[in-house]
mmCIF file of C-alpha atoms in Angstrom:
data_model
loop_
_atom_site.group_PDB
_atom_site.id
_atom_site.type_symbol
_atom_site.label_atom_id
_atom_site.label_comp_id
_atom_site.label_asym_id
_atom_site.label_seq_id
_atom_site.Cartn_x
_atom_site.Cartn_y
_atom_site.Cartn_z
ATOM 1 C CA LYS A 25 -13.189 18.413 16.146
ATOM 2 C CA GLN A 26 -12.716 15.105 15.833
ATOM 3 C CA GLU A 27 -11.811 13.631 19.781
ATOM 4 C CA VAL A 28 -10.775 10.619 20.145
ATOM 5 C CA THR A 29 -10.653 8.412 23.565
ATOM 6 C CA GLN A 30 -8.884 5.560 24.599
ATOM 7 C CA ILE A 31 -10.188 3.374 27.518
ATOM 8 C CA PRO A 32 -8.532 2.313 29.204
ATOM 9 C CA ALA A 33 -4.971 4.428 29.576
ATOM 10 C CA ALA A 34 -3.438 1.540 31.543
ATOM 11 C CA LEU A 35 -3.894 -2.403 31.424
ATOM 12 C CA SER A 36 -2.116 -4.956 33.251
ATOM 13 C CA VAL A 37 -2.606 -8.219 32.412
ATOM 14 C CA PRO A 38 -0.886 -11.983 32.676
ATOM 15 C CA GLU A 39 0.715 -13.861 30.009
ATOM 16 C CA GLY A 40 -1.492 -15.496 27.689
ATOM 17 C CA GLU A 41 -4.521 -13.603 28.294
ATOM 18 C CA ASN A 42 -6.540 -12.631 25.373
ATOM 19 C CA LEU A 43 -7.627 -8.712 25.875
ATOM 20 C CA VAL A 44 -9.426 -5.837 24.307
ATOM 21 C CA LEU A 45 -7.954 -2.159 23.654
ATOM 22 C CA ASN A 46 -10.719 0.627 22.578
ATOM 23 C CA CYS A 47 -10.553 3.137 20.960
ATOM 24 C CA SER A 48 -13.948 5.567 20.406
ATOM 25 C CA PHE A 49 -14.402 8.900 18.158
ATOM 26 C CA THR A 50 -16.584 11.718 17.579
ATOM 27 C CA ASP A 51 -16.531 12.331 13.871
ATOM 28 C CA SER A 52 -17.588 8.950 11.989
ATOM 29 C CA ALA A 53 -16.718 10.525 8.389
ATOM 30 C CA ILE A 54 -13.256 9.123 8.273
ATOM 31 C CA TYR A 55 -10.360 7.942 5.924
ATOM 32 C CA ASN A 56 -8.844 5.206 7.593
ATOM 33 C CA LEU A 57 -8.174 4.321 11.504
ATOM 34 C CA GLN A 58 -5.040 3.375 12.269
ATOM 35 C CA TRP A 59 -3.888 0.970 15.201
ATOM 36 C CA PHE A 60 -0.188 1.630 15.852
ATOM 37 C CA ARG A 61 2.599 0.462 19.001
ATOM 38 C CA GLN A 62 4.427 2.344 20.414
ATOM 39 C CA ASP A 63 8.136 1.451 22.726
ATOM 40 C CA PRO A 64 9.233 3.849 25.431
ATOM 41 C CA GLY A 65 11.673 6.912 23.706
ATOM 42 C CA LYS A 66 10.713 4.805 19.912
ATOM 43 C CA GLY A 67 8.938 5.894 17.257
ATOM 44 C CA LEU A 68 5.614 4.328 16.070
ATOM 45 C CA THR A 69 4.813 0.901 14.703
ATOM 46 C CA SER A 70 2.468 0.323 11.926
ATOM 47 C CA LEU A 71 0.266 -2.775 13.168
ATOM 48 C CA LEU A 72 -2.920 -2.436 11.578
ATOM 49 C CA LEU A 73 -4.703 -0.184 8.967
ATOM 50 C CA ILE A 74 -8.482 0.033 7.691
ATOM 51 C CA GLN A 75 -10.068 1.548 5.470
ATOM 52 C CA SER A 76 -13.597 3.625 6.337
ATOM 53 C CA SER A 77 -15.289 0.153 4.126
ATOM 54 C CA GLN A 78 -14.080 -2.351 5.773
ATOM 55 C CA ARG A 79 -15.145 -3.755 9.335
ATOM 56 C CA GLU A 80 -11.953 -5.506 10.206
ATOM 57 C CA GLN A 81 -8.309 -6.594 9.709
ATOM 58 C CA THR A 82 -6.134 -9.534 10.746
ATOM 59 C CA SER A 83 -2.737 -9.877 11.311
ATOM 60 C CA GLY A 84 -1.240 -12.403 13.007
ATOM 61 C CA ARG A 85 -2.295 -12.486 16.884
ATOM 62 C CA LEU A 86 -3.997 -9.043 16.186
ATOM 63 C CA ASN A 87 -7.791 -8.716 15.163
ATOM 64 C CA ALA A 88 -8.971 -4.735 14.451
ATOM 65 C CA SER A 89 -12.700 -3.761 13.994
ATOM 66 C CA LEU A 90 -14.220 -0.885 12.621
ATOM 67 C CA ASP A 91 -18.103 0.863 13.126
ATOM 68 C CA LYS A 92 -17.992 3.597 11.915
ATOM 69 C CA SER A 93 -21.536 4.424 13.232
ATOM 70 C CA SER A 94 -21.041 3.830 16.379
ATOM 71 C CA GLY A 95 -17.686 5.845 15.911
ATOM 72 C CA ARG A 96 -15.984 2.371 17.661
ATOM 73 C CA SER A 97 -12.557 0.516 16.608
ATOM 74 C CA THR A 98 -11.662 -2.477 18.676
ATOM 75 C CA LEU A 99 -8.234 -3.996 18.603
ATOM 76 C CA TYR A 100 -8.081 -7.435 19.931
ATOM 77 C CA ILE A 101 -5.407 -9.314 20.800
ATOM 78 C CA ALA A 102 -4.615 -12.752 21.540
ATOM 79 C CA ALA A 103 -2.390 -14.887 24.175
ATOM 80 C CA SER A 104 -0.773 -12.050 24.552
ATOM 81 C CA GLN A 105 2.917 -12.118 25.786
ATOM 82 C CA PRO A 106 5.263 -10.212 27.499
ATOM 83 C CA GLY A 107 6.859 -8.624 24.116
ATOM 84 C CA ASP A 108 3.704 -6.680 23.481
ATOM 85 C CA SER A 109 4.278 -4.477 26.125
ATOM 86 C CA ALA A 110 4.006 -1.441 24.806
ATOM 87 C CA THR A 111 1.832 1.813 24.535
ATOM 88 C CA TYR A 112 -0.935 1.128 22.012
ATOM 89 C CA LEU A 113 -2.284 4.088 20.043
ATOM 90 C CA CYS A 114 -4.481 4.305 17.493
ATOM 91 C CA ALA A 115 -5.048 7.413 14.460
ATOM 92 C CA VAL A 116 -8.083 8.173 12.815
ATOM 93 C CA ARG A 117 -8.029 9.967 9.777
ATOM 94 C CA ARG A 118 -9.920 11.990 7.914
ATOM 95 C CA SER A 119 -7.681 13.538 5.109
ATOM 96 C CA ALA A 120 -4.256 13.980 4.486
ATOM 97 C CA ARG A 121 -3.566 16.471 7.308
ATOM 98 C CA GLN A 122 -6.289 15.138 9.705
ATOM 99 C CA LEU A 123 -5.284 12.569 11.668
ATOM 100 C CA THR A 124 -6.075 12.839 15.287
ATOM 101 C CA PHE A 125 -3.995 10.399 17.649
ATOM 102 C CA GLY A 126 -5.353 8.891 20.758
ATOM 103 C CA SER A 127 -4.089 9.336 24.208
ATOM 104 C CA GLY A 128 -3.066 5.561 23.966
ATOM 105 C CA THR A 129 -3.613 2.238 25.739
ATOM 106 C CA GLN A 130 0.104 1.355 27.923
ATOM 107 C CA LEU A 131 -0.311 -2.304 28.422
ATOM 108 C CA THR A 132 1.835 -4.465 30.247
ATOM 109 C CA VAL A 133 2.231 -8.317 30.235
ATOM 110 C CA LEU A 134 3.189 -9.993 33.139
ATOM 111 C CA PRO A 135 5.448 -12.999 32.574
ATOM 112 C CA GLY B 269 6.270 -2.378 5.715
ATOM 113 C CA ALA B 270 7.525 0.405 4.371
ATOM 114 C CA VAL B 271 10.552 1.845 6.319
ATOM 115 C CA VAL B 272 11.038 5.369 7.686
ATOM 116 C CA SER B 273 14.824 6.550 8.909
ATOM 117 C CA GLN B 274 14.849 9.447 11.266
ATOM 118 C CA HIS B 275 18.309 10.678 11.748
ATOM 119 C CA PRO B 276 19.818 11.811 14.776
ATOM 120 C CA SER B 277 18.116 9.525 17.362
ATOM 121 C CA ARG B 278 19.459 11.466 20.111
ATOM 122 C CA VAL B 279 20.719 15.258 19.673
ATOM 123 C CA ILE B 280 21.964 16.962 22.842
ATOM 124 C CA CYS B 281 22.876 20.938 21.504
ATOM 125 C CA LYS B 282 23.269 23.850 23.533
ATOM 126 C CA SER B 283 20.774 26.803 23.404
ATOM 127 C CA GLY B 284 20.886 28.747 20.913
ATOM 128 C CA THR B 285 22.290 26.709 18.165
ATOM 129 C CA SER B 286 20.201 25.047 15.524
ATOM 130 C CA VAL B 287 19.587 21.408 15.192
ATOM 131 C CA LYS B 288 18.663 19.435 11.783
ATOM 132 C CA ILE B 289 16.669 16.143 11.999
ATOM 133 C CA GLU B 290 16.362 14.112 9.009
ATOM 134 C CA CYS B 291 13.562 11.793 7.721
ATOM 135 C CA ARG B 292 14.135 9.401 4.819
ATOM 136 C CA SER B 293 11.682 7.172 3.068
ATOM 137 C CA LEU B 294 14.019 4.278 2.539
ATOM 138 C CA ASP B 295 12.251 1.960 -0.456
ATOM 139 C CA PHE B 296 9.060 4.230 -1.323
ATOM 140 C CA GLN B 297 8.606 7.693 -2.490
ATOM 141 C CA ALA B 298 6.764 9.741 0.232
ATOM 142 C CA THR B 299 4.636 12.385 -1.742
ATOM 143 C CA THR B 300 3.901 13.637 1.763
ATOM 144 C CA MET B 301 5.521 13.834 4.935
ATOM 145 C CA PHE B 302 4.691 15.161 8.455
ATOM 146 C CA TRP B 303 6.184 16.280 11.374
ATOM 147 C CA TYR B 304 4.983 15.665 14.605
ATOM 148 C CA ARG B 305 6.213 16.214 18.590
ATOM 149 C CA GLN B 306 4.988 14.404 21.463
ATOM 150 C CA PHE B 307 5.755 15.330 25.362
ATOM 151 C CA PRO B 308 5.824 12.699 27.788
ATOM 152 C CA LYS B 309 3.222 10.184 28.616
ATOM 153 C CA GLN B 310 1.297 12.531 25.862
ATOM 154 C CA SER B 311 -0.037 11.957 22.358
ATOM 155 C CA LEU B 312 1.753 13.146 18.989
ATOM 156 C CA MET B 313 0.766 16.563 18.304
ATOM 157 C CA LEU B 314 1.070 17.581 13.959
ATOM 158 C CA MET B 315 3.841 20.231 13.626
ATOM 159 C CA ALA B 316 3.665 20.592 9.691
ATOM 160 C CA THR B 317 2.466 18.658 6.638
ATOM 161 C CA SER B 318 5.460 19.141 3.567
ATOM 162 C CA ASN B 319 4.839 17.653 0.326
ATOM 163 C CA GLU B 320 7.259 17.259 -1.774
ATOM 164 C CA GLY B 321 8.918 20.893 -3.971
ATOM 165 C CA SER B 322 6.448 23.322 -2.324
ATOM 166 C CA LYS B 323 5.977 24.672 1.359
ATOM 167 C CA ALA B 324 5.147 23.024 4.154
ATOM 168 C CA THR B 325 1.840 23.735 6.026
ATOM 169 C CA TYR B 326 2.421 24.674 9.865
ATOM 170 C CA GLU B 327 -0.317 23.392 12.281
ATOM 171 C CA GLN B 328 -1.682 26.352 14.600
ATOM 172 C CA GLY B 329 0.669 27.684 17.113
ATOM 173 C CA VAL B 330 3.492 26.442 15.154
ATOM 174 C CA GLU B 331 6.368 29.098 14.097
ATOM 175 C CA LYS B 332 7.434 28.777 10.827
ATOM 176 C CA ASP B 333 10.633 30.629 11.455
ATOM 177 C CA LYS B 334 11.108 28.253 14.558
ATOM 178 C CA PHE B 335 10.591 24.970 13.058
ATOM 179 C CA LEU B 336 12.112 25.529 9.291
ATOM 180 C CA ILE B 337 10.962 22.554 7.135
ATOM 181 C CA ASN B 338 12.177 21.086 3.884
ATOM 182 C CA HIS B 339 10.868 18.559 1.706
ATOM 183 C CA ALA B 340 13.324 18.868 -1.374
ATOM 184 C CA SER B 341 13.211 15.882 -3.224
ATOM 185 C CA LEU B 342 10.356 12.715 -2.503
ATOM 186 C CA THR B 343 12.091 10.646 -0.224
ATOM 187 C CA LEU B 344 13.934 13.541 2.322
ATOM 188 C CA SER B 345 12.877 16.059 4.555
ATOM 189 C CA THR B 346 14.087 17.882 7.165
ATOM 190 C CA LEU B 347 13.409 19.856 10.214
ATOM 191 C CA THR B 348 15.369 22.252 11.874
ATOM 192 C CA VAL B 349 15.043 23.450 15.129
ATOM 193 C CA THR B 350 16.844 27.523 14.748
ATOM 194 C CA SER B 351 18.028 29.340 17.614
ATOM 195 C CA ALA B 352 16.898 26.129 20.172
ATOM 196 C CA HIS B 353 15.686 26.930 23.618
ATOM 197 C CA PRO B 354 15.105 24.565 26.710
ATOM 198 C CA GLU B 355 11.390 24.435 26.006
ATOM 199 C CA ASP B 356 12.526 23.198 22.198
ATOM 200 C CA SER B 357 13.382 19.860 24.186
ATOM 201 C CA SER B 358 11.075 17.141 22.982
ATOM 202 C CA PHE B 359 10.817 13.236 21.011
ATOM 203 C CA TYR B 360 10.104 14.785 17.308
ATOM 204 C CA ILE B 361 9.076 12.233 15.247
ATOM 205 C CA CYS B 362 8.257 12.152 11.012
ATOM 206 C CA SER B 363 5.942 9.953 9.313
ATOM 207 C CA ALA B 364 5.273 9.589 5.398
ATOM 208 C CA THR B 365 2.279 8.278 3.215
ATOM 209 C CA ASP B 366 3.539 7.083 0.012
ATOM 210 C CA ARG B 367 2.742 7.615 -3.367
ATOM 211 C CA ALA B 368 -0.223 5.727 -3.875
ATOM 212 C CA ASN B 369 -1.473 7.250 -1.387
ATOM 213 C CA THR B 370 -3.189 3.966 0.058
ATOM 214 C CA GLY B 371 -3.425 5.889 3.482
ATOM 215 C CA GLU B 372 -1.407 3.876 5.389
ATOM 216 C CA LEU B 373 1.133 5.934 7.007
ATOM 217 C CA PHE B 374 5.032 4.872 8.438
ATOM 218 C CA PHE B 375 6.424 6.131 11.180
ATOM 219 C CA GLY B 376 10.009 6.954 12.293
ATOM 220 C CA GLU B 377 11.961 6.170 14.808
ATOM 221 C CA GLY B 378 11.986 9.622 16.261
ATOM 222 C CA SER B 379 14.540 12.157 17.376
ATOM 223 C CA ARG B 380 14.743 13.089 21.180
ATOM 224 C CA LEU B 381 16.190 16.379 21.391
ATOM 225 C CA THR B 382 18.029 17.909 24.527
ATOM 226 C CA VAL B 383 18.558 21.658 24.389
ATOM 227 C CA LEU B 384 20.755 22.611 27.631
#
């Protein structure tokens, strides 16, 4: 059974700092990995999707990497802003139904 | 990215009544839609997977007679919570994947259900 762990559970940083969120998974036989952000009381916004054959994806200030062999993914946020404050979730997909979410990292960027 | 819309965003109902939540893909055809439940400060729990024109596949422990799912078209899936009880109060979120099945999931804004 796939298990997805996100560390840290919560993170507070001053504005402008670069930061890294971690996601680890136990089963490397994945289809893809997706990073989401969730604001309080809202749905999930897709940030980056990494297919199993890819090693990284970039979008603006965000960069996500994938190392299947070690079962790890990182989400790098450059020059953080207060608007980046949210819960960040990674989800590992093995098949259409087998999508496993991590418990999330709650990020607070202080102005 | 593709847009998935959920309605209503909030609903309050009395115990014993039924509530329907709609999930629509606005600019793509969704062959598969997923329904999740999320408890406070917890991650998402998959309830069921629905494919257009066929019966939904429920995850273990999810009552299919309690949570009725219909996926009648490529752009609409509905979740009906029947005979709702206070313990059904939760945040329900749907997601969809497109017909091209790139594998990317798009999520709705979620529906907050409160059963009095």
